[in-house]
Coordinates of N, CA and C in Angstrom, one line a residue:
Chain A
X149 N -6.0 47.0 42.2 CA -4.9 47.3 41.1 C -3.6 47.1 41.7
X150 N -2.9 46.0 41.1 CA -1.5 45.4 42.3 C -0.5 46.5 41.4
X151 N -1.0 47.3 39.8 CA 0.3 48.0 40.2 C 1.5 47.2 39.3
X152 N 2.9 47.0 39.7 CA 4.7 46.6 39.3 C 4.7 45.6 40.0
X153 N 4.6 44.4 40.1 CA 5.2 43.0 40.9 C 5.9 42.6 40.9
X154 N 6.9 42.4 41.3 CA 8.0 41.9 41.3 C 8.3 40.5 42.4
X155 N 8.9 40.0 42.2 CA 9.0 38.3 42.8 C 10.2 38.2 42.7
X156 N 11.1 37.1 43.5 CA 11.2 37.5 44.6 C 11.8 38.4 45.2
X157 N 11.5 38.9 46.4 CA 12.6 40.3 47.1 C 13.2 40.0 47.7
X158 N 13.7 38.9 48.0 CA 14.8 38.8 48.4 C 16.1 37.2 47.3
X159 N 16.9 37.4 47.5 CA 17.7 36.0 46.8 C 18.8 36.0 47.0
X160 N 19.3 34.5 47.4 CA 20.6 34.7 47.5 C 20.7 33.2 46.8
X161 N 22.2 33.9 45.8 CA 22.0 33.0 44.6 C 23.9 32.5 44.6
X162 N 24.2 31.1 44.1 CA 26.0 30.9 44.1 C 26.1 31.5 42.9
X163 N 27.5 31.7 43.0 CA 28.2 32.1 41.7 C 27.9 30.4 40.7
X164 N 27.5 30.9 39.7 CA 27.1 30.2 38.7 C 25.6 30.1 38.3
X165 N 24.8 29.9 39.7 CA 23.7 29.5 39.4 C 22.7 30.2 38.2
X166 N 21.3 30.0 37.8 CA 21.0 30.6 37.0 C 19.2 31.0 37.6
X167 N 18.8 32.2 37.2 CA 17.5 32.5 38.1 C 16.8 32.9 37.3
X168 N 15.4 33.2 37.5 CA 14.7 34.2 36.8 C 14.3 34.8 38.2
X169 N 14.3 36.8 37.2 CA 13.5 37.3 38.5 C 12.2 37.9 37.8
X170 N 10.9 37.6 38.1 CA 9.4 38.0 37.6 C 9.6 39.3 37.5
X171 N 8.4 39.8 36.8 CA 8.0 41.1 36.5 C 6.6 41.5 36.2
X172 N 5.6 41.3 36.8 CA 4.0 41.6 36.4 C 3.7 42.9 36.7
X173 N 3.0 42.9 35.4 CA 2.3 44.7 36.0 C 0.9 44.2 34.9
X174 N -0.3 45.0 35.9 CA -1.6 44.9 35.4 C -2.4 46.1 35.0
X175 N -1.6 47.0 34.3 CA -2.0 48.5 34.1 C -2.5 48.9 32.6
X176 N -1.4 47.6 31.7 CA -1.8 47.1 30.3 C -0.8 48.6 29.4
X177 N 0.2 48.0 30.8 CA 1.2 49.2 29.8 C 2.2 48.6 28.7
X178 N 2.6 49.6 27.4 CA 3.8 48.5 26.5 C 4.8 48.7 27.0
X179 N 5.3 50.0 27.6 CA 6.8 50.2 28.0 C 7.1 49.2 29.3
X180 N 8.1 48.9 29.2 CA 8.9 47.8 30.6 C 10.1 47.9 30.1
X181 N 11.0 47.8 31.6 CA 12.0 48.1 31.5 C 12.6 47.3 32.7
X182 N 13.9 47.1 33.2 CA 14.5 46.4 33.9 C 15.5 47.3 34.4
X183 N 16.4 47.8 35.4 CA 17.2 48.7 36.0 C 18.1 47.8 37.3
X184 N 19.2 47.8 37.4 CA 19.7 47.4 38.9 C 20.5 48.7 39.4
X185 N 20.1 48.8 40.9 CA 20.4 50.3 41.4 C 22.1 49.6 42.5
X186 N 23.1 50.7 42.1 CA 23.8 49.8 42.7 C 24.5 51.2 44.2
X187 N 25.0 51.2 44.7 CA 25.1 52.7 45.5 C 26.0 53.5 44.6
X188 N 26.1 55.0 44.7 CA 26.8 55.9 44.1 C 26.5 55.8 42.4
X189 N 26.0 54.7 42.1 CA 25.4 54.4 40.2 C 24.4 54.6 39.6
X190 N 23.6 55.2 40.8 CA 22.1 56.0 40.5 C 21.4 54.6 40.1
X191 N 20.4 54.6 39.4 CA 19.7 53.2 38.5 C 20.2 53.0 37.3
X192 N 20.6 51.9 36.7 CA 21.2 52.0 35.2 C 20.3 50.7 34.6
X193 N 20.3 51.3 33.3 CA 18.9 50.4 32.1 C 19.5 49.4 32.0
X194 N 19.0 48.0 32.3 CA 19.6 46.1 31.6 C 19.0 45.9 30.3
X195 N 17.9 46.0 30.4 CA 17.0 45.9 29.2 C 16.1 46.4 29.2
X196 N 15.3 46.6 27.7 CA 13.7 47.2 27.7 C 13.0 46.6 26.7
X197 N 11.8 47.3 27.0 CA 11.0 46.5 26.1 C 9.5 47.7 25.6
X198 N 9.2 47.9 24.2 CA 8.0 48.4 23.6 C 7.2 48.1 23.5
X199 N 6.8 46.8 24.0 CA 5.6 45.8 23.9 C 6.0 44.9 23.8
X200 N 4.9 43.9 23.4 CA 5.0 42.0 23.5 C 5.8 41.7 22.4
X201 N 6.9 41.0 22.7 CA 7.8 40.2 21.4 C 8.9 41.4 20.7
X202 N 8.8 42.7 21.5 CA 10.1 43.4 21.3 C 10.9 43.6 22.2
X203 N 12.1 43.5 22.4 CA 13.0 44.0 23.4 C 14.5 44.8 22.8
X204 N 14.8 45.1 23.9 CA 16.3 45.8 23.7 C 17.0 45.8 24.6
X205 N 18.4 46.0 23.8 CA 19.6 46.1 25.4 C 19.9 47.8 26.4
X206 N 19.6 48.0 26.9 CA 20.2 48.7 28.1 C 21.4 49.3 28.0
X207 N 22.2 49.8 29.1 CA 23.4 50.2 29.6 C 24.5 49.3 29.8
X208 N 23.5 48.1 30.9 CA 24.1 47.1 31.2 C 23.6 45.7 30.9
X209 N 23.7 45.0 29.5 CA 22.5 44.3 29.6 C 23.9 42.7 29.8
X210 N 24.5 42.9 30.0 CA 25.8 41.7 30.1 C 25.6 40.4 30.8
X211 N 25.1 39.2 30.6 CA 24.7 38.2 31.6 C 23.5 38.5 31.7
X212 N 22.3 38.8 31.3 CA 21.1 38.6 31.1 C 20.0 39.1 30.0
X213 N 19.3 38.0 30.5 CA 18.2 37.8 29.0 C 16.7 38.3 29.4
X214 N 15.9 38.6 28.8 CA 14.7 39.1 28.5 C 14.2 38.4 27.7
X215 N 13.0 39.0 27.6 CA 12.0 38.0 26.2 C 10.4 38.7 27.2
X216 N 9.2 39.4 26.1 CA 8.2 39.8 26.2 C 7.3 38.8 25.4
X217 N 7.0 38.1 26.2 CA 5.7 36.9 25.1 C 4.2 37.6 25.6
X218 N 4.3 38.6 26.5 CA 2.5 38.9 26.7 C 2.9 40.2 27.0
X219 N 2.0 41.3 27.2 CA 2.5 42.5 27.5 C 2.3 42.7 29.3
X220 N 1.8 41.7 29.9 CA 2.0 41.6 31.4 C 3.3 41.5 32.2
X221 N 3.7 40.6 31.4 CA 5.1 40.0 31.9 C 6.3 40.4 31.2
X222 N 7.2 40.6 32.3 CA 8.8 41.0 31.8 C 10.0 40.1 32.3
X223 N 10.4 38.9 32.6 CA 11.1 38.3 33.0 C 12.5 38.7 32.8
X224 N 13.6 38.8 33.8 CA 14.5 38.7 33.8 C 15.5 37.8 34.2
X225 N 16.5 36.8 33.2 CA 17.1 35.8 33.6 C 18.7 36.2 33.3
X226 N 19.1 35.8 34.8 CA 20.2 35.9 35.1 C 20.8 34.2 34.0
X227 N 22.1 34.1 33.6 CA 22.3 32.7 32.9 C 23.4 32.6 34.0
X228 N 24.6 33.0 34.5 CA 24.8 32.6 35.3 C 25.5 33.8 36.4
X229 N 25.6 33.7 37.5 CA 25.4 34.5 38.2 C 26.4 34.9 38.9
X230 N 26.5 36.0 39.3 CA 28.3 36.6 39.0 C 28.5 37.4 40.5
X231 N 29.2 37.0 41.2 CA 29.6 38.3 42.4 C 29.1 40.5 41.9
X232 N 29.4 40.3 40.7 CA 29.0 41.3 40.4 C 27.7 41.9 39.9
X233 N 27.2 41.0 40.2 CA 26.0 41.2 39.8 C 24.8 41.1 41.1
X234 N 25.4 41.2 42.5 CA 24.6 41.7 43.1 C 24.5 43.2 43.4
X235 N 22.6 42.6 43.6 CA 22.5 44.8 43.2 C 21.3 44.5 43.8
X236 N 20.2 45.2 43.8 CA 19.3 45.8 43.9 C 18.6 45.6 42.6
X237 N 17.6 44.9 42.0 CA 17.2 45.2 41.0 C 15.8 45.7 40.5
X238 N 15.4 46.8 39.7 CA 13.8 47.2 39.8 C 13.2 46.9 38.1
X239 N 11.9 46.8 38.6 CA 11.7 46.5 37.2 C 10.7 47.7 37.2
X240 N 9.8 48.0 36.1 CA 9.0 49.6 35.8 C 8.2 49.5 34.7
X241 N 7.1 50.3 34.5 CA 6.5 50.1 33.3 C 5.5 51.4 33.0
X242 N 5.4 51.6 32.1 CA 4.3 53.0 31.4 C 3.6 52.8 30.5
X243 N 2.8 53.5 30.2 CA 1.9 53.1 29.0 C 2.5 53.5 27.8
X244 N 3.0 54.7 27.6 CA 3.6 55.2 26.2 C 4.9 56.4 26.9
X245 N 5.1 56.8 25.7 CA 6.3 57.8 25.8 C 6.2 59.1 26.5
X246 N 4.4 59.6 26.5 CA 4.5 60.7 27.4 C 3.9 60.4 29.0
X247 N 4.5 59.4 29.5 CA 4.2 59.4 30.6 C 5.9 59.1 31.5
X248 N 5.3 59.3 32.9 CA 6.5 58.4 33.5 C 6.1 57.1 33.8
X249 N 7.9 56.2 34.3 CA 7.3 54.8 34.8 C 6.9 54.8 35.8
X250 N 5.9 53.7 36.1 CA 5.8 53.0 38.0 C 6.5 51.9 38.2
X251 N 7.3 52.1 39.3 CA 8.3 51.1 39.5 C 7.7 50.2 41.0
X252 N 8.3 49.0 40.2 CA 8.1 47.5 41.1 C 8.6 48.1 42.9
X253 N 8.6 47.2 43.8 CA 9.4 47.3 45.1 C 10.9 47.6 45.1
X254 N 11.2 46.1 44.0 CA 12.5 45.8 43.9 C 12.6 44.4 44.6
X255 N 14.1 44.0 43.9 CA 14.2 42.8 44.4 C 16.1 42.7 44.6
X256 N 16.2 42.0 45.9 CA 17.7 42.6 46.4 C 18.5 41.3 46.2
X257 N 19.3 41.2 45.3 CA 19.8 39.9 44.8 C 21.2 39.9 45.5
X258 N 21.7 38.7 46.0 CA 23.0 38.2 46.3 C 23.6 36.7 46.0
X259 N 24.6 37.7 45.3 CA 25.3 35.9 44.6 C 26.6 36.2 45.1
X260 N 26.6 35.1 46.0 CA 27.9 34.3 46.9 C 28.9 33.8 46.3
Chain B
X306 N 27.5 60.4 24.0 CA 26.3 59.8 24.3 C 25.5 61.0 25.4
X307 N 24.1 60.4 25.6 CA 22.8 61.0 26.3 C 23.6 61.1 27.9
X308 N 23.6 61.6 28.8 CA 24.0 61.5 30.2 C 23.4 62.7 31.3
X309 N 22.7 62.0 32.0 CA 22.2 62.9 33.1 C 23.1 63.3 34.1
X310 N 23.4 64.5 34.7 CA 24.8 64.5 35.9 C 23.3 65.2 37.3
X311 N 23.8 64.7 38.1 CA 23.7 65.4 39.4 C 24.8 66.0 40.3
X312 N 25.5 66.9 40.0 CA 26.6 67.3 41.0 C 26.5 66.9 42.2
X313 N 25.6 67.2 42.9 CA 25.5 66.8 44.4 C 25.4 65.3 44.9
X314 N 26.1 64.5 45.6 CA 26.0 63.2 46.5 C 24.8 63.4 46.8
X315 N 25.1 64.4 48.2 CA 24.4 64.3 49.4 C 24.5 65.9 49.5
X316 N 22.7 66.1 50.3 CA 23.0 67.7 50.7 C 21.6 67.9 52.3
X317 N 22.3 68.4 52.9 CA 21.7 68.6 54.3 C 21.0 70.0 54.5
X318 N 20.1 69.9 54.6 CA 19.1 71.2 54.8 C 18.5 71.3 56.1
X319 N 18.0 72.0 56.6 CA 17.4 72.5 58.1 C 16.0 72.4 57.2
X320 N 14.7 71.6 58.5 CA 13.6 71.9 58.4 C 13.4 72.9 58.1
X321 N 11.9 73.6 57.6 CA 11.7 74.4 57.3 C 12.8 75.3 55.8
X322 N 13.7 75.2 55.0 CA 14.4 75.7 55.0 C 13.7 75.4 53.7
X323 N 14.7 76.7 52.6 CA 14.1 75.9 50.7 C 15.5 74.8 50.6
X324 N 15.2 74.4 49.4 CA 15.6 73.1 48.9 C 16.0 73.3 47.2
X325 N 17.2 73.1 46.8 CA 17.4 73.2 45.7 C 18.0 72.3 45.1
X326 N 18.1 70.6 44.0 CA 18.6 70.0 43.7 C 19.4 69.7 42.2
X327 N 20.3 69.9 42.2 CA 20.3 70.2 40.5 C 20.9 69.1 39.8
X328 N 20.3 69.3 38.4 CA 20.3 68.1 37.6 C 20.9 69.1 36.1
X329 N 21.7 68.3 35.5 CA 22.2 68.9 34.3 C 22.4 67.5 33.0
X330 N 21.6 67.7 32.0 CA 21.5 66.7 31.1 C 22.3 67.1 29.7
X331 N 22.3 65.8 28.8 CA 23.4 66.2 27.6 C 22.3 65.7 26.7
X332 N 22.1 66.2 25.8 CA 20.9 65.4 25.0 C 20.6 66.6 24.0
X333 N 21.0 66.5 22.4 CA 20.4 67.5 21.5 C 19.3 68.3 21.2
X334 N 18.4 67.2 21.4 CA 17.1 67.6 21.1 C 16.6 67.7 22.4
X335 N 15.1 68.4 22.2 CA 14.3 68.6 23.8 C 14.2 67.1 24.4
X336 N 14.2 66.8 25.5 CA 14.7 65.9 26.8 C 13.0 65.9 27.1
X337 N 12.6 64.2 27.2 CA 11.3 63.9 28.5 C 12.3 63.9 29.5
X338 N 11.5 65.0 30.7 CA 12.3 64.5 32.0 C 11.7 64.7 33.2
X339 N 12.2 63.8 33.9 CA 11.7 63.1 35.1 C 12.5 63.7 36.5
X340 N 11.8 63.7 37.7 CA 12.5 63.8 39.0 C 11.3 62.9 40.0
X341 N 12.8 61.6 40.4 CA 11.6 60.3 41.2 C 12.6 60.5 42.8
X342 N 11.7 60.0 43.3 CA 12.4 60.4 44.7 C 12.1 58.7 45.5
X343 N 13.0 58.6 46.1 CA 13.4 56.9 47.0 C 13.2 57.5 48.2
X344 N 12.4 56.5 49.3 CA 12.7 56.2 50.3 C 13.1 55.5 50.4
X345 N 14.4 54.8 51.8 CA 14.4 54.2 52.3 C 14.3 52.4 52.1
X346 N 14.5 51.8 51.3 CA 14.0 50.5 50.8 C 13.2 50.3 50.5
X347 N 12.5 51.3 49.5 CA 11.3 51.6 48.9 C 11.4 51.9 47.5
X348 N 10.8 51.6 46.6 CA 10.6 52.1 44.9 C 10.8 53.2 44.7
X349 N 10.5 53.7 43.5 CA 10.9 55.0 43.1 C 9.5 55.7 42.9
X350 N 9.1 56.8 43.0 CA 7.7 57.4 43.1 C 8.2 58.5 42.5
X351 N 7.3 58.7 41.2 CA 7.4 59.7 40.0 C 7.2 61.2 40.9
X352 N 7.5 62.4 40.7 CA 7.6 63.9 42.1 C 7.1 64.5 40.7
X353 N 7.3 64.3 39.4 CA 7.2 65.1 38.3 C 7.6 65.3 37.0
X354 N 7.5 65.6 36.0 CA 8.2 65.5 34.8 C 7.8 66.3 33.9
X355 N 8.2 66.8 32.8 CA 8.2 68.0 32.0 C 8.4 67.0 30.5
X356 N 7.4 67.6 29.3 CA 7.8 67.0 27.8 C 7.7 68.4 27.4
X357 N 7.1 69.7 27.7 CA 6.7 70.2 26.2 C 6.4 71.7 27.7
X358 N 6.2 72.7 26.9 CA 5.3 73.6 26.9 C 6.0 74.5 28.4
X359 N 5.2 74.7 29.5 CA 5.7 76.1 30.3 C 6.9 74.9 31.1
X360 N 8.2 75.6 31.1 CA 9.1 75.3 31.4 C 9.2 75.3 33.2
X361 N 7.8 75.8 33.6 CA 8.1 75.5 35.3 C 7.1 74.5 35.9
X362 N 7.3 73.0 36.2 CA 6.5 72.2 36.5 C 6.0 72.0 37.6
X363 N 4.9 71.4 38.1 CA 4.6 71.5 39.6 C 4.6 69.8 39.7
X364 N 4.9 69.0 40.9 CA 4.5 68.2 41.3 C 4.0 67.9 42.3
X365 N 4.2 66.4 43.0 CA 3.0 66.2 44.2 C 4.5 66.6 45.1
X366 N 3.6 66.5 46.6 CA 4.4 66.8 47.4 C 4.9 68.2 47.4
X367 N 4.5 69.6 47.0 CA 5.1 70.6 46.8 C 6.0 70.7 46.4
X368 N 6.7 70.1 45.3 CA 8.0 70.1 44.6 C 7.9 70.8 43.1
X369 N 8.7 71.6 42.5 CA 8.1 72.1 41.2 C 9.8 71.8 40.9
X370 N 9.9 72.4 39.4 CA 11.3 72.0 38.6 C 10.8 73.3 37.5
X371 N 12.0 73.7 37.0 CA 11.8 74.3 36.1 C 13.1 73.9 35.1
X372 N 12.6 74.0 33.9 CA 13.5 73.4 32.6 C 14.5 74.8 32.3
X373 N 15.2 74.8 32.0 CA 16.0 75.6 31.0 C 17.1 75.5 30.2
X374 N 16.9 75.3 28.9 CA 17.4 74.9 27.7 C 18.5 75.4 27.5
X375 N 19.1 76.6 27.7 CA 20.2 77.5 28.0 C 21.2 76.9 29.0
X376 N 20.6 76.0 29.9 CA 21.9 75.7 30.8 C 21.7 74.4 30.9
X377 N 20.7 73.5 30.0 CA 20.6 72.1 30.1 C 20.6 71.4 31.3
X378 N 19.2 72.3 31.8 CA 19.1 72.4 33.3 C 17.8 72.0 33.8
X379 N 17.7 71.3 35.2 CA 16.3 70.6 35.3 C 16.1 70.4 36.5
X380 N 16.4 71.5 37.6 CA 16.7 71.6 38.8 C 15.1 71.4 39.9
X381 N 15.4 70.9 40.6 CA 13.8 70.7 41.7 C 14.0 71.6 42.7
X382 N 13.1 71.8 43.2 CA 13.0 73.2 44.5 C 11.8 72.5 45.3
X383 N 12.1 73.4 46.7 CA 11.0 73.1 47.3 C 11.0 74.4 48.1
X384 N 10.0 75.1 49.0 CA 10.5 76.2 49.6 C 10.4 76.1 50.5
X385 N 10.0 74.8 51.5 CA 10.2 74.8 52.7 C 9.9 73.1 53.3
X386 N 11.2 72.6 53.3 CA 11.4 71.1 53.5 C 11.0 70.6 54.7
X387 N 9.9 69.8 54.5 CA 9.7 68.5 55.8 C 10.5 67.9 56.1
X388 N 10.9 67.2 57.5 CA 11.4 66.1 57.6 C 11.0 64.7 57.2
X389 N 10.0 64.6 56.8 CA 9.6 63.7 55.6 C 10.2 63.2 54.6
X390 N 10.8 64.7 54.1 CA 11.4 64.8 52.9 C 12.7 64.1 52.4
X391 N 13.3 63.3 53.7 CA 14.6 62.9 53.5 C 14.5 61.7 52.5
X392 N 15.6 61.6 51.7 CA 15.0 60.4 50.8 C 16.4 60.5 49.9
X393 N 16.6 60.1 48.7 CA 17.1 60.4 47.8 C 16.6 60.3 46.5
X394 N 16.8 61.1 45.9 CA 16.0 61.5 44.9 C 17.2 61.7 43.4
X395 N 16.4 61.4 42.3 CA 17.3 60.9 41.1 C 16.5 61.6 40.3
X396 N 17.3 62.3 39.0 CA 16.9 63.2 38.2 C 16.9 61.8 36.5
X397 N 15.9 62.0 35.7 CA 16.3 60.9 34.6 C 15.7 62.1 33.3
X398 N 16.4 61.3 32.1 CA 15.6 61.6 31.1 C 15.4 60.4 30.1
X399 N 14.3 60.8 29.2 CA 14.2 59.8 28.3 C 15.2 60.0 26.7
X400 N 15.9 59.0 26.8 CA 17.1 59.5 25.6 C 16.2 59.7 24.2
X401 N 15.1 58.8 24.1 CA 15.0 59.2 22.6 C 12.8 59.1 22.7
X402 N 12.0 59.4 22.4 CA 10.9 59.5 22.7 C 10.2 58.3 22.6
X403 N 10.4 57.4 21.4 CA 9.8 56.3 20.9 C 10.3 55.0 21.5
X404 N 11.5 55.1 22.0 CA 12.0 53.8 22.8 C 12.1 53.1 23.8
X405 N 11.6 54.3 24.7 CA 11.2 54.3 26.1 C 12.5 54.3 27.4
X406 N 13.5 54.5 26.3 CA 14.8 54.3 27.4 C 15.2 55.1 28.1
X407 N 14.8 55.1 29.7 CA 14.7 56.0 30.7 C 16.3 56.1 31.5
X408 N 17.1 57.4 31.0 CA 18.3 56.9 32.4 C 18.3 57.8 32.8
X409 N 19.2 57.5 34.3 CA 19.3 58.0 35.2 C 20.7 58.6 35.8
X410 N 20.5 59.9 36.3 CA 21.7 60.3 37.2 C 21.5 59.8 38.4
X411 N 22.9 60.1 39.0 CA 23.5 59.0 40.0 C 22.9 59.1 41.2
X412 N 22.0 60.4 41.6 CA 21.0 60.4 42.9 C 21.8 61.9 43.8
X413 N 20.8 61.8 44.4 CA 21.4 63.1 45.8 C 20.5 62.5 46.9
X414 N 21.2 62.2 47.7 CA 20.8 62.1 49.2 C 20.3 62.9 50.0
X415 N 19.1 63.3 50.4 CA 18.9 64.7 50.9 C 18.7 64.5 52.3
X416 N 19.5 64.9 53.2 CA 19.3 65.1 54.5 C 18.9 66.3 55.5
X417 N 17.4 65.9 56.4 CA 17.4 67.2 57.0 C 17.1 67.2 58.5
X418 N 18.0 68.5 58.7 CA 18.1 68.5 60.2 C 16.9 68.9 60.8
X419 N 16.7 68.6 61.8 CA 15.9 69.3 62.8 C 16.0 70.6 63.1

C-alpha cells in the first residue's frame, strides 16, 4: 500500500515554463487536496477536490489548475511559472470528512 | 473568515520536561480539528484530532489535546518530551465539514534540549 505519491521531488523549473506536478494515492479516498508550505506560512490550500470531476479553489489557487478525471489522481499544473511560486509543495487525501488527511512526501519546486 | 493562530514560532523545552503548544481557532460552529507534526524534510503525520464528543483526545506518540469551546482552544500537551520529539508541528481545522477544506496555522517549531 504506496499510500500519497507524489512525483517529482525535486524540480527546477524557468520563469515561464509550464509543469505538472503528479498526485497518486491508492487508498480510494474522495477528498484531495493540494497545499504549498512556504517558511513562517504554515501550509496553505491551492486547491481541492470531493471526488472525481469536482474541484475547488483554495487560499491560494493563482497560476494553477487542477482537474479530477479518476479518483486516484490529482494533478497539479503550474501554467506558467513564477519566482514566487517556489515552495514546497504537498499533496493529501482522506476518505471522507471525519477523518484526517495522509500526506504525500512533498515535492520541492524552484523556478529560476 | 475561518483562521487557525499559533502564537508560538518556536519553543525550546528540556528533555524530559511537559510540553504545551497552543492553538486558537475562529470558526462559528464546532471545528474538525487536527494537530500534524513535520519532521525534518518529511510529510505531515496526523498526532490527532477531535469532531465530537469528550473534549480530551489522545493520540499516538503520547500526545493528547483537549478542545475548549470557551477559549476557542485546541492546545497539545505532552508530559514528558523526547528528543525525538523535535519537529514542528501545525495545528489545522476543517472550515466547513462537507468540503474537506483543511487549513492550517503557521506551525511551532519545537526545540529540545538535552
Amino acid at each position: 500500500n504506496a499510500g500519497v505519491t507524489q512525483t517529482p521531488k525535486f524540480q527546477v523549473l524557468k520563469t515561464g515554463q509550464s509543469m505538472t506536478l503528479q498526485c497518486a494515492q491508492d487508498m480510494n479516498h474522495e477528498y484531495m487536496s493540494w497545499y504549498r508550505q512556504d517558511p513562517g506560512m504554515g501550509l496553505r490550500l491551492i486547491h481541492y477536490s470531493v471526488g472525481a470531476g469536482i474541484t475547488d479553489q483554495g487560499e491560494v489557487p493563482n497560476g494553477y489548475n487542477v482537474s479530477r478525471s479518476t479518483t486516484e489522481d490529482f494533478p497539479l499544473r503550474l501554467l506558467s511559472a513564477a519566482p514566487s511560486q517556489t515552495s514546497v509543495y504537498f499533496c493529501a487525501s482522506r476518505p471522507g470528512q471525519n477523518y484526517g488527511y495522509t500526506f504525500g512526501s512533498g515535492t520541492r519546486l524552484t523556478v529560476v | 473568515a475561518q483562521s487557525v493562530t499559533q502564537p508560538d514560532i518556536h519553543i525550546t523545552v528540556s528533555e524530559g520536561a511537559s510540553l504545551e503548544l497552543r492553538c486558537n481557532y475562529s470558526y462559528g460552529a464546532t471545528p474538525y480539528l487536527f494537530w500534524y507534526v513535520q519532521s525534518p524534510g518529511q510529510g505531515l503525520q496526523l498526532l490527532l484530532k477531535y469532531f465530537s464528543g469528550d473534549t480530551l483526545v489522545q493520540g499516538i506518540k503520547g500526545f493528547e489535546a483537549e478542545f475548549k469551546r470557551s477559549q476557542s482552544s485546541f492546545n497539545l500537551r505532552k508530559p514528558s518530551v523526547h528528543w525525538s520529539d523535535a519537529a514542528e508541528y501545525f495545528c489545522a481545522v476543517v472550515v466547513s465539514g462537507n468540503t474537506g477544506k483543511l487549513i492550517f496555522g503557521q506551525g511551532t517549531t519545537l526545540q529540545v534540549k538535552p
